[in-house]
Amino acid sequence: GAGVSQTPSNKVTEKGKYVELRCDPISGHTALYWYRQSLGQGPEFLIYFQGTGAADDSGLPNDRFFAVRPEGSVSTLKIQRTERGDSAVYLCASSMGGPDTQYFGPGTRLTVL
Amino acid sequence: AQSVSQHNHHVILSEAASLELGCNYSYGGTVNLFWYVQYPGQHLQLLLKYFSGDPLVKGIKGFEAEFIKSKFSFNLRKPSVQWSDTAEYFCAVRGGADGLTFGKGTHLIIQP
């Protein structure tokens, strides 16, 4: 079956602009996660959804970052007033929830000029 | 807070050599442990995982890992590596929260 998909695969924007990154989880997966991976680092947890609600947003770095999952399937990560330090690969993962294996998408490479 | 330490950032081996990648974590409670692999141009995929039971876990492609609770370690091993094992390897832990905490990764290069 189809895996986790993310769009766009690459996004280049200018400092101060607003961006939206989309994640389509595996069908039937109730849990959805966002991670950020900077160069030379492992993925860093941002936020976790169980259904439509954000169960844990402790990893969001500041209030410029926000994510939604209005129908419990597709999720959008929104970044306001982008900064050069936001440049990274943004990864999405989904699972059946709890300790179940998280399946990762290909990521969106965000470059802020 | 939990953390993961991977000791080797770059490893270069010849084909047929044995592999051991170190991983230590810090978390006082019950943990789930994972090794993920990222082959060149591909996304992260699960190699193996430990939840409970037998501390020696076998995964795909001949990889295995041993959970040693007293050492807070979950080292990855493979007796004989192949050129196709060239990839980035990440150790991860799931402790009190549902999000995974990853190590910085080990870049493994296998020379033919």
Short mmCIF file of N, CA and C in Angstrom, two decimals, chain A residues 33 35 37 40-45 48 56 91 97-106, chain B residues 32 34 36 38 43-46 49 51 88 90 94 97-105:
data_model
loop_
_atom_site.label_atom_id
_atom_site.label_comp_id
_atom_site.label_asym_id
_atom_site.label_seq_id
_atom_site.Cartn_x
_atom_site.Cartn_y
_atom_site.Cartn_z
N TYR A 33 3.12 12.25 13.38
CA TYR A 33 4.22 12.93 14.03
C TYR A 33 4.93 13.84 13.03
N TYR A 35 8.74 15.77 12.63
CA TYR A 35 10.10 15.89 13.11
C TYR A 35 10.84 16.87 12.21
N GLN A 37 14.88 17.62 10.85
CA GLN A 37 16.24 17.10 10.81
C GLN A 37 17.17 18.13 10.19
N GLY A 40 23.50 16.94 9.59
CA GLY A 40 24.41 16.28 10.53
C GLY A 40 23.78 15.88 11.84
N GLN A 41 22.47 15.99 11.94
CA GLN A 41 21.78 15.65 13.17
C GLN A 41 20.74 14.57 12.92
N GLY A 42 20.28 13.95 13.99
CA GLY A 42 19.16 13.05 13.87
C GLY A 42 17.85 13.82 13.88
N PRO A 43 16.75 13.18 13.49
CA PRO A 43 15.46 13.85 13.55
C PRO A 43 15.13 14.31 14.97
N GLU A 44 14.49 15.47 15.05
CA GLU A 44 14.12 16.06 16.33
C GLU A 44 12.61 16.18 16.38
N PHE A 45 11.99 15.63 17.41
CA PHE A 45 10.53 15.62 17.54
C PHE A 45 9.97 17.04 17.65
N TYR A 48 3.00 15.75 17.97
CA TYR A 48 2.35 14.45 17.79
C TYR A 48 0.84 14.66 17.85
N ASP A 56 0.78 16.14 21.93
CA ASP A 56 2.05 16.57 22.50
C ASP A 56 2.71 17.52 21.51
N LEU A 91 10.28 16.08 8.50
CA LEU A 91 9.83 14.70 8.31
C LEU A 91 8.47 14.48 8.97
N GLY A 97 -0.52 4.29 16.56
CA GLY A 97 -0.58 4.91 17.87
C GLY A 97 0.17 4.11 18.91
N GLY A 98 0.42 4.76 20.07
CA GLY A 98 1.11 4.10 21.16
C GLY A 98 2.50 3.67 20.75
N PRO A 99 2.90 2.46 21.11
CA PRO A 99 4.26 2.02 20.82
C PRO A 99 4.44 1.47 19.40
N ASP A 100 3.40 1.53 18.59
CA ASP A 100 3.50 0.98 17.24
C ASP A 100 4.60 1.68 16.44
N THR A 101 5.18 0.94 15.51
CA THR A 101 6.24 1.46 14.66
C THR A 101 5.78 2.72 13.92
N GLN A 102 6.66 3.72 13.89
CA GLN A 102 6.40 4.93 13.12
C GLN A 102 7.00 4.77 11.73
N TYR A 103 6.21 5.06 10.72
CA TYR A 103 6.63 4.96 9.33
C TYR A 103 6.83 6.37 8.79
N PHE A 104 8.02 6.59 8.25
CA PHE A 104 8.40 7.93 7.85
C PHE A 104 8.17 8.20 6.37
N GLY A 105 7.87 9.46 6.09
CA GLY A 105 7.79 9.92 4.71
C GLY A 105 9.15 10.38 4.21
N PRO A 106 9.21 10.83 2.95
CA PRO A 106 10.49 11.23 2.36
C PRO A 106 10.99 12.59 2.83
N ASN B 32 11.09 1.86 24.76
CA ASN B 32 11.08 1.12 23.51
C ASN B 32 12.28 1.63 22.71
N PHE B 34 14.77 1.52 19.07
CA PHE B 34 14.66 1.33 17.63
C PHE B 34 16.01 1.62 16.96
N TYR B 36 16.81 2.77 13.04
CA TYR B 36 16.31 3.13 11.71
C TYR B 36 17.51 3.27 10.77
N GLN B 38 18.73 4.87 6.83
CA GLN B 38 18.40 5.72 5.68
C GLN B 38 19.42 5.47 4.59
N HIS B 43 14.02 7.30 2.22
CA HIS B 43 13.58 7.81 3.50
C HIS B 43 13.92 6.83 4.62
N LEU B 44 13.77 7.28 5.83
CA LEU B 44 14.03 6.46 7.01
C LEU B 44 13.15 5.22 7.01
N GLN B 45 13.77 4.07 7.31
CA GLN B 45 12.98 2.85 7.45
C GLN B 45 13.47 2.06 8.65
N LEU B 46 12.56 1.30 9.23
CA LEU B 46 12.86 0.57 10.45
C LEU B 46 13.73 -0.66 10.16
N LYS B 49 13.42 -3.34 16.29
CA LYS B 49 12.91 -2.65 17.46
C LYS B 49 12.88 -3.60 18.64
N PHE B 51 10.77 -3.97 22.32
CA PHE B 51 9.73 -3.49 23.22
C PHE B 51 9.83 -4.21 24.57
N GLU B 88 23.01 5.73 6.43
CA GLU B 88 23.04 6.42 7.71
C GLU B 88 22.17 5.62 8.68
N PHE B 90 20.40 5.33 12.50
CA PHE B 90 19.95 6.12 13.64
C PHE B 90 19.37 5.22 14.72
N ARG B 94 11.95 5.59 22.67
CA ARG B 94 10.64 6.12 23.03
C ARG B 94 10.46 5.84 24.51
N ALA B 97 7.30 9.87 26.49
CA ALA B 97 6.46 10.55 25.50
C ALA B 97 6.34 9.68 24.26
N ASP B 98 5.40 10.03 23.40
CA ASP B 98 5.20 9.21 22.20
C ASP B 98 6.17 9.54 21.08
N GLY B 99 6.69 10.76 21.07
CA GLY B 99 7.66 11.10 20.05
C GLY B 99 8.97 10.38 20.30
N LEU B 100 9.69 10.06 19.23
CA LEU B 100 10.97 9.39 19.35
C LEU B 100 12.08 10.41 19.58
N THR B 101 13.07 10.01 20.36
CA THR B 101 14.30 10.78 20.51
C THR B 101 15.40 10.03 19.77
N PHE B 102 16.01 10.70 18.82
CA PHE B 102 17.02 10.08 17.96
C PHE B 102 18.43 10.49 18.38
N GLY B 103 19.39 9.61 18.09
CA GLY B 103 20.78 9.99 18.16
C GLY B 103 21.16 10.77 16.91
N LYS B 104 22.42 11.22 16.86
CA LYS B 104 22.86 12.03 15.74
C LYS B 104 23.12 11.22 14.48
N GLY B 105 23.18 9.91 14.61
CA GLY B 105 23.36 9.08 13.44
C GLY B 105 24.80 8.65 13.23
#
